[in-house]
Each structure stands twice: as structure tokens, then as C-alpha cells.
Amino acid sequence: MTPLFLEFPIGLVVTIILLFFTGIIFIVSRYKKCPADKIMVVYGKVGRNNDGSNKSAHCIHGGAKFIWPIFQAYQFLDLTPMSIQVDLKNALSRQNIRIDVPSRFTVGISTEVGIMQNAAERILGLGLSEIQELAKDIIFGQLRLVIATMDIEEINTDRDKFLEAVSRNVETELKKIGLRLINVNVTDINDESGYIQALGKEAAAKAINDAKKSVAEKNRDGSIGEANAVKDQRIQVASANSTAIKGENESLGLISQSNASRREIEAEALRRAIAAEKIAAAKALEESYVAEQNAETARAAREKATLEADVIVKTEIEKQKRVLEAEAEAEQIRRRAKGEADGIYSKMEAQARGNQELLTKQAEGFAEIVRAAGGSPDAAIKMLITDKLETLVKTQVEAIKNLKFDRITVWDGGAKDGSSTTANFASSLMKSIPPMNDLFKMAGMDLPKYLGEETPAPEAKPEPKK
């Protein structure tokens, strides 16, 4: 039987394969993955909002999405932090004193769901420098606003409060364009009037005076402490010496008792150790013998299982092989018998159709002859035989034409009726051929009159009585 895939044209199969791989390549090329340091913004036909309005963009941070051609497009927003130098000068504080606040802000695009949407709508397509300029303008305004609500002392001394206020105001405004504040670093604060410098000098002088006072007090406390320490040292040394002598004597007695106890303990420990070693050695030998016995038993069981597995597996394989061979041979015999039966059936069917066609044509021809004979079947048959008469006569002649006689010996003694024996022999030879009239009679018909009539045989005369 021909495999099914060979019935298809090779060109069609190649075309289908090319179309399949083209489709896969197209799908893979339109399936875009979002890197971890970027936000993928898909715009175009991306769905609707909850209020039914068309959604401007769909933001993805991490993961991937299939981008429909024609209907959708995509761009990336870089999440790399941006460092912005903000040199704020002549900012008016709540005391109406102008100060300079040089600082550095680190900002980046936010990955929050709502904030990403703001970034996609307001800064998508802008360059890094353009985003920095936009953020700088917002930072300048919010920084001036925070300084205007605080005193110089608060700004200079309570930096945490100042930075918290700046972060809160700046980040609120940056979120409106999709950015978030990462870090704020105020490098220095200066003013034109020298107010901050004076505050610094005052604080420095106070710190110096406090340090000098603290040094004097510490020197006084050190001298008193030194004298007390010498007195305590002498008392403690004398007490320690007497205590040491008493302790040495008590220690010598305790050492002797301890040595005796130690020797007893060592002897007992040695006895226990020797006994324990012998018990352990005996137990180890016992466990070794048991382990060897178990190992031998396991090995015997394994070898037995191996031999059984080899025999059973080989027998099962041989059995399966014979079953498969028998099934294959039976299938081959069935297919061969089916093929021979199909061939015989086709041959017999073709012969039957040929015989049917031949008989049909003969019947049609015979019907035409009957119509030509005036509708008489007898006349039609006579016409057919008359048409074949020449062939019949020729066949009769051919029957004796090739007879060869090497030698004919005739003892002609004459006959009572005066006929010749030789002539009778030739006459008998010709009479061995069926007469024409007899042929017609065997067919159930009479010889037409124009071909001659049968002469009745003379009646035999009765012999005279003697």
C-alpha cells in the first residue's frame, strides 16, 4: 500500500510547510518581551477604560505581549535613574532672607500602575535631556515653595525635616508626569547676609568653651581618682597576700586529696575502658558475622533473581517474537489470499462482461436475421445453416482429405450382384461422412427442397417360399 503522504504533490507539501514556518516566524517577531529596566508602552487599539472611553496606552513592566500589526505599535521607556543638578540661588525663606541651596536630585520613571500611564501619556518619545529639563523645572518650583515655608534655623539644623518636606512636595508633582523621586542630596546652604555663617561661628565658640570646661573638670576628677586608687591598691594588696597564704595551705591539702581521688578514678576508668573495649570488640565481631550472613543471603537472592529474570525475560521475548512472527505471517497470508481473490474476481467479472456483451451482440444479430426471414425462426436458422453450408461440406471433405494409404490390397472375387469390391470400398468410405440431410435432421430441421430431396429406400422384397 502506498503511504498517504506520497499521494499529495511534493509542491503542495513544501508550500504548506513554508506557510507554517512563515506563520511561526511572524508570530515570534510580533511577540515582544519587556526587559526589566524598561517599560513597554503599547498604543493604538488597546481597549477601553472603565468609563467606556478609548484607552490611550497599555503599559507593561516585565512579561511580554503580542503586538497586533496595523492596529498596534509599541515603544520603550527607560527606567535608568537620572541625576539632576539643581543650583537654587536667592530663594526667599520665611524670614525674608535669601539663601542658596545647591542640591542634586535623582529621579526615574515610576513603575506604579497609574504613574506609568502618566509617563506614557506625557513623556513617551522625549529624549533624556528633555525629561531632565522638565523635571528640573518642577524641582525648582517646589524647592522654592518649601524654603518659603521654613526658617533658616530649621533648614540648617533640622535637615531631615527639610528633606522630608522637599521629597513630599517634589514627588507629588513628579508623579503627574510619570516620574518618582529616588534621592535628594543637599550639598550646602549659603546666604547673602552671612546669617548662617554667624550662626556657625556662635555654635563653634560655644562648643569650644564647653570643651575647655569639660577638660578642666576631667583633670580634677582624674587627680582625685588617682589618689583613691593608690590607697585602695595598698589595702587590696595586703589583704590579697594574707588570703593567698591561707589559700595556698588549703590548696595543698585539697591537692593531696584530689590526687588520691584522681588515682582511684583513673583506675576505675581504666578498668571500665578495658571491659568496654572487649565488649565492643565482641559486639563488633558479632555484628560483622551477622552482616556477612545477611550479605551472603542477599547475594544468593540477587543471583537467584538474576537467573530467574534472565530465563523469564528471554522466554517472554521469544514468546513475543513467535507471536509477532505468527501474526505477521497470518497477515501476509490474508493479504495474499485477498489479493488473489480480488484478481480472480476481477478476471471472472471481466470474462462475464465479455460473454454478456458477445451474447448480447449475437442475440441482436440473430434478431436481425429473424426479421430478415419474415419473423420465422426456422427460416432464420435455415438461412444460417445455408450460409455455413460451404464450410460444413469443406469440413467433411477435409476429414478424409489427408488420409494416406501406403498400400491397398484388394482381393476382388466379385460379388453375386455383379458389383466390384473395390468400388464398394470407395463407396463405403464416402458414406462414412455424414450426409447433408442427416446434418439437418440432427439440428431438428429439414433440408430445403432446392438442395434435393431424400430418396426413399426401396422396400425389401419378400423372399419366395421354397
CSV table of C-alpha atoms in Angstrom, one decimal:
chain,number,residue,atom,x,y,z
A,1,MET,CA,0.0,0.0,0.0
A,2,THR,CA,1.3,3.5,-0.8
A,3,PRO,CA,1.7,5.8,2.2
A,4,LEU,CA,-0.9,8.6,2.4
A,5,PHE,CA,1.7,11.4,2.3
A,6,LEU,CA,3.1,10.1,-1.0
A,7,GLU,CA,-0.3,10.7,-2.7
A,8,PHE,CA,0.0,14.5,-2.2
A,9,PRO,CA,2.1,16.6,-4.6
A,10,ILE,CA,5.5,17.5,-3.3
A,11,GLY,CA,5.0,21.1,-4.2
A,12,LEU,CA,1.8,21.4,-2.2
A,13,VAL,CA,3.6,19.8,0.9
A,14,VAL,CA,6.5,22.2,0.6
A,15,THR,CA,4.1,25.2,0.3
A,16,ILE,CA,2.2,24.2,3.4
A,17,ILE,CA,5.5,23.7,5.3
A,18,LEU,CA,6.7,27.2,4.2
A,19,LEU,CA,3.4,28.8,5.1
A,20,PHE,CA,3.6,27.1,8.5
A,21,PHE,CA,7.1,28.3,9.3
A,22,THR,CA,6.3,31.8,7.9
A,23,GLY,CA,3.4,32.0,10.3
A,24,ILE,CA,5.5,30.9,13.3
A,25,ILE,CA,8.2,33.5,12.4
A,26,PHE,CA,5.6,36.2,12.1
A,27,ILE,CA,4.1,35.3,15.4
A,28,VAL,CA,7.5,35.2,17.1
A,29,SER,CA,8.5,38.5,15.5
A,30,ARG,CA,5.4,40.2,16.9
A,31,TYR,CA,5.7,38.7,20.4
A,32,LYS,CA,7.6,41.4,22.2
A,33,LYS,CA,9.3,40.9,25.6
A,34,CYS,CA,9.8,43.8,28.1
A,35,PRO,CA,13.2,44.0,29.7
A,36,ALA,CA,13.5,44.5,33.5
A,37,ASP,CA,15.0,48.0,33.1
A,38,LYS,CA,12.3,49.3,30.7
A,39,ILE,CA,8.5,49.9,30.4
A,40,MET,CA,6.9,48.8,27.2
A,41,VAL,CA,4.1,51.1,26.1
A,42,VAL,CA,1.6,49.6,23.6
A,43,TYR,CA,-0.5,52.2,21.9
A,44,GLY,CA,-3.2,52.1,19.2
A,45,LYS,CA,-6.2,49.9,19.7
A,46,VAL,CA,-5.6,48.7,23.2
A,47,GLY,CA,-9.1,48.5,24.7
A,48,ARG,CA,-11.3,50.8,26.8
A,49,ASN,CA,-11.3,52.4,30.2
A,50,ASN,CA,-14.0,51.7,32.9
A,51,ASP,CA,-16.0,54.7,31.8
A,52,GLY,CA,-16.2,53.4,28.2
A,53,SER,CA,-13.6,55.8,26.7
A,54,ASN,CA,-10.8,54.6,24.5
A,55,LYS,CA,-7.6,53.7,26.4
A,56,SER,CA,-4.6,55.8,25.3
A,57,ALA,CA,-1.9,53.2,26.0
A,58,HIS,CA,-1.2,49.9,27.8
A,59,CYS,CA,1.9,49.8,30.0
A,60,ILE,CA,3.8,46.6,30.8
A,61,HIS,CA,6.7,46.3,33.2
A,62,GLY,CA,8.0,42.7,32.9
A,63,GLY,CA,6.5,40.0,30.9
A,64,ALA,CA,5.6,40.1,27.2
A,65,LYS,CA,2.7,40.8,24.9
A,66,PHE,CA,1.7,40.1,21.3
A,67,ILE,CA,1.6,43.3,19.2
A,68,TRP,CA,-1.0,43.2,16.5
A,69,PRO,CA,0.2,44.5,13.2
A,70,ILE,CA,-1.5,47.6,11.7
A,71,PHE,CA,-3.7,48.1,14.9
A,72,GLN,CA,-0.9,48.4,17.5
A,73,ALA,CA,2.6,49.8,17.9
A,74,TYR,CA,5.0,49.9,20.9
A,75,GLN,CA,7.8,52.0,22.4
A,76,PHE,CA,10.0,51.6,25.4
A,77,LEU,CA,10.5,53.9,28.4
A,78,ASP,CA,14.0,53.6,30.0
A,79,LEU,CA,13.9,53.1,33.8
A,80,THR,CA,17.6,54.2,34.2
A,81,PRO,CA,17.8,56.8,37.1
A,82,MET,CA,18.6,60.4,36.1
A,83,SER,CA,20.8,62.6,38.2
A,84,ILE,CA,19.7,66.3,38.1
A,85,GLN,CA,21.9,69.1,39.5
A,86,VAL,CA,19.7,71.9,40.9
A,87,ASP,CA,21.6,75.0,41.9
A,88,LEU,CA,18.9,77.1,43.5
A,89,LYS,CA,20.0,80.7,44.3
A,90,ASN,CA,18.4,83.6,46.0
A,91,ALA,CA,15.5,81.6,47.4
A,92,LEU,CA,13.4,83.6,49.9
A,93,SER,CA,12.9,82.0,53.3
A,94,ARG,CA,10.1,82.7,55.7
A,95,GLN,CA,12.4,85.3,57.4
A,96,ASN,CA,12.8,87.1,54.1
A,97,ILE,CA,16.4,86.1,53.9
A,98,ARG,CA,17.6,84.9,50.6
A,99,ILE,CA,19.7,81.7,50.6
A,100,ASP,CA,21.4,79.5,48.1
A,101,VAL,CA,20.6,75.8,48.2
A,102,PRO,CA,22.8,73.7,45.8
A,103,SER,CA,21.4,70.1,45.6
A,104,ARG,CA,21.3,67.0,43.5
A,105,PHE,CA,18.1,65.1,42.8
A,106,THR,CA,17.9,61.5,41.5
A,107,VAL,CA,14.7,60.7,39.7
A,108,GLY,CA,13.4,57.9,37.4
A,109,ILE,CA,10.3,56.8,35.7
A,110,SER,CA,7.8,55.2,38.1
A,111,THR,CA,6.6,51.6,37.8
A,112,GLU,CA,3.3,52.1,39.6
A,113,VAL,CA,0.3,51.3,37.5
A,114,GLY,CA,-1.3,54.7,37.4
A,115,ILE,CA,2.0,56.6,37.3
A,116,MET,CA,3.2,54.5,34.3
A,117,GLN,CA,0.1,55.6,32.4
A,118,ASN,CA,1.0,59.3,33.1
A,119,ALA,CA,4.6,58.7,31.8
A,120,ALA,CA,3.2,57.0,28.7
A,121,GLU,CA,0.9,60.0,28.0
A,122,ARG,CA,3.3,62.8,28.8
A,123,ILE,CA,7.0,61.9,28.3
A,124,LEU,CA,6.8,59.0,25.7
A,125,GLY,CA,9.1,59.9,22.8
A,126,LEU,CA,11.0,62.6,24.8
A,127,GLY,CA,14.8,62.3,25.0
A,128,LEU,CA,16.8,62.0,28.2
A,129,SER,CA,17.8,65.7,28.2
A,130,GLU,CA,14.2,66.8,27.6
A,131,ILE,CA,12.9,64.7,30.5
A,132,GLN,CA,15.7,66.2,32.8
A,133,GLU,CA,14.8,69.7,31.9
A,134,LEU,CA,11.1,69.1,32.5
A,135,ALA,CA,11.9,67.5,35.9
A,136,LYS,CA,14.3,70.3,36.8
A,137,ASP,CA,11.6,73.0,36.3
A,138,ILE,CA,9.3,71.1,38.6
A,139,ILE,CA,12.0,70.7,41.2
A,140,PHE,CA,13.0,74.4,41.1
A,141,GLY,CA,9.4,75.5,41.8
A,142,GLN,CA,8.7,73.0,44.6
A,143,LEU,CA,12.1,73.7,46.3
A,144,ARG,CA,11.4,77.4,46.4
A,145,LEU,CA,8.0,76.7,47.8
A,146,VAL,CA,9.4,74.5,50.7
A,147,ILE,CA,12.1,77.1,51.5
A,148,ALA,CA,9.5,79.8,51.7
A,149,THR,CA,7.6,77.9,54.5
A,150,MET,CA,10.7,77.3,56.7
A,151,ASP,CA,13.1,79.3,58.8
A,152,ILE,CA,16.8,79.3,58.2
A,153,GLU,CA,17.4,77.7,61.5
A,154,GLU,CA,15.1,74.8,60.6
A,155,ILE,CA,16.7,74.4,57.2
A,156,ASN,CA,20.2,74.5,58.6
A,157,THR,CA,19.8,72.4,61.8
A,158,ASP,CA,16.9,70.0,61.0
A,159,ARG,CA,17.9,68.7,57.7
A,160,ASP,CA,15.7,65.6,57.9
A,161,LYS,CA,12.6,67.8,58.2
A,162,PHE,CA,13.7,69.9,55.3
A,163,LEU,CA,14.5,66.9,53.1
A,164,GLU,CA,11.2,65.2,54.0
A,165,ALA,CA,9.2,68.4,53.0
A,166,VAL,CA,11.2,68.6,49.7
A,167,SER,CA,10.6,64.9,48.9
A,168,ARG,CA,6.9,65.1,49.7
A,169,ASN,CA,6.2,68.2,47.5
A,170,VAL,CA,8.6,67.3,44.7
A,171,GLU,CA,7.4,63.7,44.4
A,172,THR,CA,3.8,64.7,44.3
A,173,GLU,CA,4.4,66.9,41.3
A,174,LEU,CA,6.7,64.5,39.6
A,175,LYS,CA,4.1,61.7,39.7
A,176,LYS,CA,1.9,63.9,37.5
A,177,ILE,CA,4.3,63.3,34.6
A,178,GLY,CA,5.1,59.7,35.5
A,179,LEU,CA,8.4,60.2,37.5
A,180,ARG,CA,9.3,59.3,41.0
A,181,LEU,CA,11.9,60.8,43.4
A,182,ILE,CA,14.7,58.4,44.3
A,183,ASN,CA,17.1,60.5,46.3
A,184,VAL,CA,17.7,64.1,47.5
A,185,ASN,CA,21.2,65.4,48.5
A,186,VAL,CA,21.6,69.0,49.6
A,187,THR,CA,25.3,69.7,49.4
A,188,ASP,CA,25.4,73.1,51.2
A,189,ILE,CA,23.3,76.1,52.3
A,190,ASN,CA,24.6,79.7,52.0
A,191,ASP,CA,23.0,83.2,52.4
A,192,GLU,CA,24.0,86.7,51.2
A,193,SER,CA,23.8,88.3,54.7
A,194,GLY,CA,26.1,85.8,56.4
A,195,TYR,CA,23.4,84.8,58.9
A,196,ILE,CA,24.1,81.2,58.5
A,197,GLN,CA,27.9,81.8,58.9
A,198,ALA,CA,27.3,83.8,62.1
A,199,LEU,CA,25.2,81.0,63.5
A,200,GLY,CA,28.0,78.7,62.7
A,201,LYS,CA,30.6,80.9,64.5
A,202,GLU,CA,28.3,81.1,67.6
A,203,ALA,CA,27.9,77.4,67.7
A,204,ALA,CA,31.6,76.9,67.3
A,205,ALA,CA,32.5,79.3,70.1
A,206,LYS,CA,30.0,77.7,72.4
A,207,ALA,CA,31.4,74.3,71.6
A,208,ILE,CA,35.0,75.4,72.3
A,209,ASN,CA,34.1,76.9,75.7
A,210,ASP,CA,32.1,73.8,76.7
A,211,ALA,CA,35.1,71.7,75.6
A,212,LYS,CA,37.5,73.6,77.8
A,213,LYS,CA,35.3,73.4,80.9
A,214,SER,CA,34.9,69.7,80.3
A,215,VAL,CA,38.7,69.2,80.1
A,216,ALA,CA,39.3,71.0,83.5
A,217,GLU,CA,36.6,69.0,85.2
A,218,LYS,CA,38.0,65.8,83.9
A,219,ASN,CA,41.6,66.7,85.1
A,220,ARG,CA,40.2,67.4,88.6
A,221,ASP,CA,38.4,64.2,88.7
A,222,GLY,CA,41.5,62.4,87.4
A,223,SER,CA,43.7,63.6,90.3
A,224,ILE,CA,41.2,62.6,93.0
A,225,GLY,CA,40.6,59.3,91.4
A,226,GLU,CA,44.4,58.6,91.2
A,227,ALA,CA,44.8,59.1,95.0
A,228,ASN,CA,41.9,56.9,95.9
A,229,ALA,CA,43.2,54.3,93.5
A,230,VAL,CA,46.6,54.2,95.2
A,231,LYS,CA,45.0,53.8,98.7
A,232,ASP,CA,42.7,51.1,97.6
A,233,GLN,CA,45.6,49.4,95.9
A,234,ARG,CA,47.7,49.1,99.1
A,235,ILE,CA,44.8,47.8,101.1
A,236,GLN,CA,43.8,45.3,98.5
A,237,VAL,CA,47.4,44.0,98.1
A,238,ALA,CA,47.9,43.3,101.8
A,239,SER,CA,44.5,41.6,102.1
A,240,ALA,CA,45.3,39.6,99.0
A,241,ASN,CA,48.7,38.4,100.3
A,242,SER,CA,47.2,37.0,103.6
A,243,THR,CA,44.4,35.4,101.8
A,244,ALA,CA,46.9,33.9,99.3
A,245,ILE,CA,49.0,32.2,102.0
A,246,LYS,CA,45.9,30.7,103.7
A,247,GLY,CA,44.6,29.6,100.3
A,248,GLU,CA,48.0,28.0,99.4
A,249,ASN,CA,47.9,25.8,102.6
A,250,GLU,CA,44.3,24.8,102.0
A,251,SER,CA,45.1,24.2,98.4
A,252,LEU,CA,48.0,21.8,99.2
A,253,GLY,CA,45.6,19.6,101.3
A,254,LEU,CA,43.0,19.7,98.7
A,255,ILE,CA,45.6,18.8,96.1
A,256,SER,CA,46.6,15.7,98.0
A,257,GLN,CA,43.0,14.6,98.4
A,258,SER,CA,42.4,15.4,94.8
A,259,ASN,CA,45.4,13.3,93.7
A,260,ALA,CA,44.2,10.3,95.7
A,261,SER,CA,40.7,10.6,94.3
A,262,ARG,CA,42.1,11.1,90.8
A,263,ARG,CA,44.1,7.9,91.0
A,264,GLU,CA,41.1,5.9,92.2
A,265,ILE,CA,39.0,7.4,89.3
A,266,GLU,CA,41.7,6.7,86.8
A,267,ALA,CA,42.0,3.0,87.9
A,268,GLU,CA,38.2,2.6,87.8
A,269,ALA,CA,38.1,4.4,84.4
A,270,LEU,CA,40.9,2.1,83.1
A,271,ARG,CA,39.0,-1.0,84.2
A,272,ARG,CA,35.8,0.2,82.6
A,273,ALA,CA,37.6,1.2,79.4
A,274,ILE,CA,39.3,-2.2,79.1
A,275,ALA,CA,36.0,-4.0,79.7
A,276,ALA,CA,34.2,-1.7,77.3
A,277,GLU,CA,36.8,-2.3,74.6
A,278,LYS,CA,36.5,-6.1,74.9
A,279,ILE,CA,32.7,-5.9,74.9
A,280,ALA,CA,32.7,-3.6,71.9
A,281,ALA,CA,35.2,-5.8,70.1
A,282,ALA,CA,33.0,-8.9,70.7
A,283,LYS,CA,29.9,-7.0,69.7
A,284,ALA,CA,31.6,-5.7,66.6
A,285,LEU,CA,32.6,-9.3,65.6
A,286,GLU,CA,29.0,-10.4,66.2
A,287,GLU,CA,27.6,-7.6,64.1
A,288,SER,CA,30.3,-8.4,61.4
A,289,TYR,CA,29.2,-12.0,61.3
A,290,VAL,CA,25.5,-11.1,61.1
A,291,ALA,CA,26.3,-8.5,58.3
A,292,GLU,CA,28.3,-11.1,56.4
A,293,GLN,CA,25.4,-13.6,56.7
A,294,ASN,CA,22.9,-11.0,55.6
A,295,ALA,CA,25.2,-10.1,52.7
A,296,GLU,CA,25.5,-13.7,51.6
A,297,THR,CA,21.7,-14.2,51.8
A,298,ALA,CA,21.1,-11.0,49.8
A,299,ARG,CA,23.8,-12.1,47.2
A,300,ALA,CA,22.1,-15.5,46.9
A,301,ALA,CA,18.7,-13.9,46.5
A,302,ARG,CA,20.1,-11.5,43.9
A,303,GLU,CA,21.8,-14.2,41.9
A,304,LYS,CA,18.6,-16.3,42.0
A,305,ALA,CA,16.5,-13.3,40.9
A,306,THR,CA,19.0,-12.5,38.2
A,307,LEU,CA,18.9,-16.1,36.8
A,308,GLU,CA,15.1,-16.1,37.0
A,309,ALA,CA,14.9,-12.7,35.3
A,310,ASP,CA,17.2,-13.8,32.6
A,311,VAL,CA,15.3,-17.0,31.9
A,312,ILE,CA,11.8,-15.4,32.2
A,313,VAL,CA,12.8,-12.4,30.1
A,314,LYS,CA,14.4,-14.5,27.4
A,315,THR,CA,11.4,-16.8,27.4
A,316,GLU,CA,9.0,-13.9,27.3
A,317,ILE,CA,10.9,-12.2,24.5
A,318,GLU,CA,11.0,-15.5,22.5
A,319,LYS,CA,7.3,-15.9,23.1
A,320,GLN,CA,6.5,-12.3,21.9
A,321,LYS,CA,8.8,-12.9,18.9
A,322,ARG,CA,6.9,-16.0,17.9
A,323,VAL,CA,3.6,-14.4,18.4
A,324,LEU,CA,4.6,-11.4,16.3
A,325,GLU,CA,6.0,-13.6,13.6
A,326,ALA,CA,2.8,-15.8,13.5
A,327,GLU,CA,0.7,-12.6,13.4
A,328,ALA,CA,2.9,-11.2,10.6
A,329,GLU,CA,2.7,-14.5,8.6
A,330,ALA,CA,-1.1,-14.7,9.1
A,331,GLU,CA,-1.5,-11.1,8.0
A,332,GLN,CA,0.7,-11.8,4.9
A,333,ILE,CA,-1.4,-14.9,4.1
A,334,ARG,CA,-4.6,-13.0,4.5
A,335,ARG,CA,-3.4,-10.2,2.3
A,336,ARG,CA,-2.1,-12.6,-0.4
A,337,ALA,CA,-5.4,-14.5,-0.4
A,338,LYS,CA,-7.3,-11.3,-0.5
A,339,GLY,CA,-5.2,-10.1,-3.5
A,340,GLU,CA,-5.6,-13.4,-5.3
A,341,ALA,CA,-9.4,-13.4,-4.6
A,342,ASP,CA,-9.6,-9.8,-5.9
A,343,GLY,CA,-7.7,-10.8,-9.0
A,344,ILE,CA,-9.9,-13.8,-9.7
A,345,TYR,CA,-13.0,-11.8,-9.0
A,346,SER,CA,-11.8,-9.1,-11.4
A,347,LYS,CA,-10.9,-11.7,-14.1
A,348,MET,CA,-14.2,-13.5,-13.8
A,349,GLU,CA,-16.1,-10.2,-13.8
A,350,ALA,CA,-14.3,-9.2,-17.0
A,351,GLN,CA,-15.0,-12.5,-18.7
A,352,ALA,CA,-18.6,-12.3,-17.6
A,353,ARG,CA,-18.9,-8.8,-19.0
A,354,GLY,CA,-17.2,-10.0,-22.3
A,355,ASN,CA,-19.5,-13.1,-22.6
A,356,GLN,CA,-22.5,-10.9,-21.8
A,357,GLU,CA,-21.5,-8.5,-24.5
A,358,LEU,CA,-20.8,-11.3,-27.0
A,359,LEU,CA,-24.2,-13.0,-26.3
A,360,THR,CA,-25.9,-9.6,-26.5
A,361,LYS,CA,-24.4,-8.9,-29.9
A,362,GLN,CA,-25.2,-12.4,-31.1
A,363,ALA,CA,-28.8,-12.1,-29.9
A,364,GLU,CA,-29.1,-8.7,-31.6
A,365,GLY,CA,-27.7,-10.2,-34.8
A,366,PHE,CA,-30.0,-13.2,-34.6
A,367,ALA,CA,-32.9,-10.9,-34.1
A,368,GLU,CA,-32.0,-9.0,-37.3
A,369,ILE,CA,-31.8,-12.4,-39.2
A,370,VAL,CA,-35.2,-13.4,-37.9
A,371,ARG,CA,-36.6,-10.0,-39.0
A,372,ALA,CA,-35.0,-10.6,-42.4
A,373,ALA,CA,-36.6,-14.1,-42.6
A,374,GLY,CA,-40.0,-12.6,-42.1
A,375,GLY,CA,-40.2,-13.3,-38.4
A,376,SER,CA,-39.8,-17.1,-38.8
A,377,PRO,CA,-37.1,-18.6,-36.5
A,378,ASP,CA,-37.0,-21.8,-38.6
A,379,ALA,CA,-36.3,-19.9,-41.7
A,380,ALA,CA,-33.7,-17.8,-40.0
A,381,ILE,CA,-31.9,-21.0,-38.7
A,382,LYS,CA,-32.1,-22.5,-42.2
A,383,MET,CA,-30.5,-19.3,-43.6
A,384,LEU,CA,-27.7,-19.5,-41.0
A,385,ILE,CA,-27.0,-23.2,-41.9
A,386,THR,CA,-27.2,-22.4,-45.6
A,387,ASP,CA,-24.7,-19.7,-45.1
A,388,LYS,CA,-22.4,-22.1,-43.4
A,389,LEU,CA,-23.1,-25.0,-45.8
A,390,GLU,CA,-19.9,-24.5,-47.8
A,391,THR,CA,-17.9,-24.6,-44.6
A,392,LEU,CA,-19.7,-27.8,-43.5
A,393,VAL,CA,-19.0,-29.5,-46.8
A,394,LYS,CA,-15.4,-28.3,-46.8
A,395,THR,CA,-15.1,-29.7,-43.2
A,396,GLN,CA,-16.4,-33.1,-44.3
A,397,VAL,CA,-14.0,-33.3,-47.3
A,398,GLU,CA,-11.1,-32.2,-45.1
A,399,ALA,CA,-12.0,-35.2,-42.8
A,400,ILE,CA,-10.8,-37.7,-45.4
A,401,LYS,CA,-8.5,-35.5,-47.5
A,402,ASN,CA,-5.4,-36.2,-45.5
A,403,LEU,CA,-5.9,-40.0,-45.2
A,404,LYS,CA,-2.8,-41.7,-46.5
A,405,PHE,CA,-2.7,-45.3,-47.6
A,406,ASP,CA,0.7,-46.7,-48.1
A,407,ARG,CA,-0.7,-49.8,-49.7
A,408,ILE,CA,-4.2,-51.2,-50.5
A,409,THR,CA,-4.5,-54.8,-51.3
A,410,VAL,CA,-7.9,-55.9,-52.8
A,411,TRP,CA,-8.8,-59.5,-53.4
A,412,ASP,CA,-11.7,-58.9,-55.6
A,413,GLY,CA,-13.5,-62.2,-56.0
A,414,GLY,CA,-16.6,-60.5,-57.4
A,415,ALA,CA,-20.0,-60.2,-55.9
A,416,LYS,CA,-23.2,-62.1,-56.6
A,417,ASP,CA,-24.9,-58.8,-57.7
A,418,GLY,CA,-22.1,-58.2,-60.2
A,419,SER,CA,-20.6,-55.2,-58.3
A,420,SER,CA,-16.9,-54.7,-57.7
A,421,THR,CA,-15.4,-55.0,-54.3
A,422,THR,CA,-13.1,-52.1,-54.9
A,423,ALA,CA,-15.9,-49.8,-55.9
A,424,ASN,CA,-17.8,-50.9,-52.7
A,425,PHE,CA,-14.8,-49.9,-50.6
A,426,ALA,CA,-14.7,-46.4,-52.0
A,427,SER,CA,-18.4,-46.1,-51.7
A,428,SER,CA,-18.3,-47.2,-48.1
A,429,LEU,CA,-15.5,-44.7,-47.4
A,430,MET,CA,-17.6,-41.8,-48.7
A,431,LYS,CA,-20.6,-43.0,-46.8
A,432,SER,CA,-18.6,-42.7,-43.6
A,433,ILE,CA,-19.1,-38.9,-43.9
A,434,PRO,CA,-22.4,-37.8,-42.5
A,435,PRO,CA,-24.9,-36.9,-45.4
A,436,MET,CA,-26.1,-33.3,-45.6
A,437,ASN,CA,-29.7,-34.4,-44.9
A,438,ASP,CA,-28.6,-36.2,-41.7
A,439,LEU,CA,-26.9,-33.0,-40.5
A,440,PHE,CA,-30.1,-31.0,-40.9
A,441,LYS,CA,-32.0,-33.7,-39.1
A,442,MET,CA,-29.6,-33.7,-36.2
A,443,ALA,CA,-30.3,-29.9,-36.0
A,444,GLY,CA,-34.1,-30.6,-36.0
A,445,MET,CA,-34.7,-29.3,-39.5
A,446,ASP,CA,-35.4,-30.5,-43.0
A,447,LEU,CA,-33.2,-29.9,-46.0
A,448,PRO,CA,-34.6,-27.2,-48.3
A,449,LYS,CA,-36.2,-28.7,-51.4
A,450,TYR,CA,-33.9,-26.7,-53.7
A,451,LEU,CA,-31.0,-28.7,-52.3
A,452,GLY,CA,-32.5,-32.0,-53.1
A,453,GLU,CA,-35.0,-34.4,-51.5
A,454,GLU,CA,-34.3,-37.6,-49.8
A,455,THR,CA,-35.0,-40.7,-51.9
A,456,PRO,CA,-36.9,-43.2,-50.0
A,457,ALA,CA,-35.2,-46.5,-49.6
A,458,PRO,CA,-36.7,-49.4,-51.8
A,459,GLU,CA,-38.8,-51.7,-49.9
A,460,ALA,CA,-37.3,-55.1,-49.4
A,461,LYS,CA,-39.0,-57.8,-51.5
A,462,PRO,CA,-40.1,-60.9,-49.6
A,463,GLU,CA,-38.1,-64.0,-50.4
A,464,PRO,CA,-40.1,-66.6,-52.2
A,465,LYS,CA,-41.1,-69.6,-50.2
A,466,LYS,CA,-39.3,-72.7,-51.1
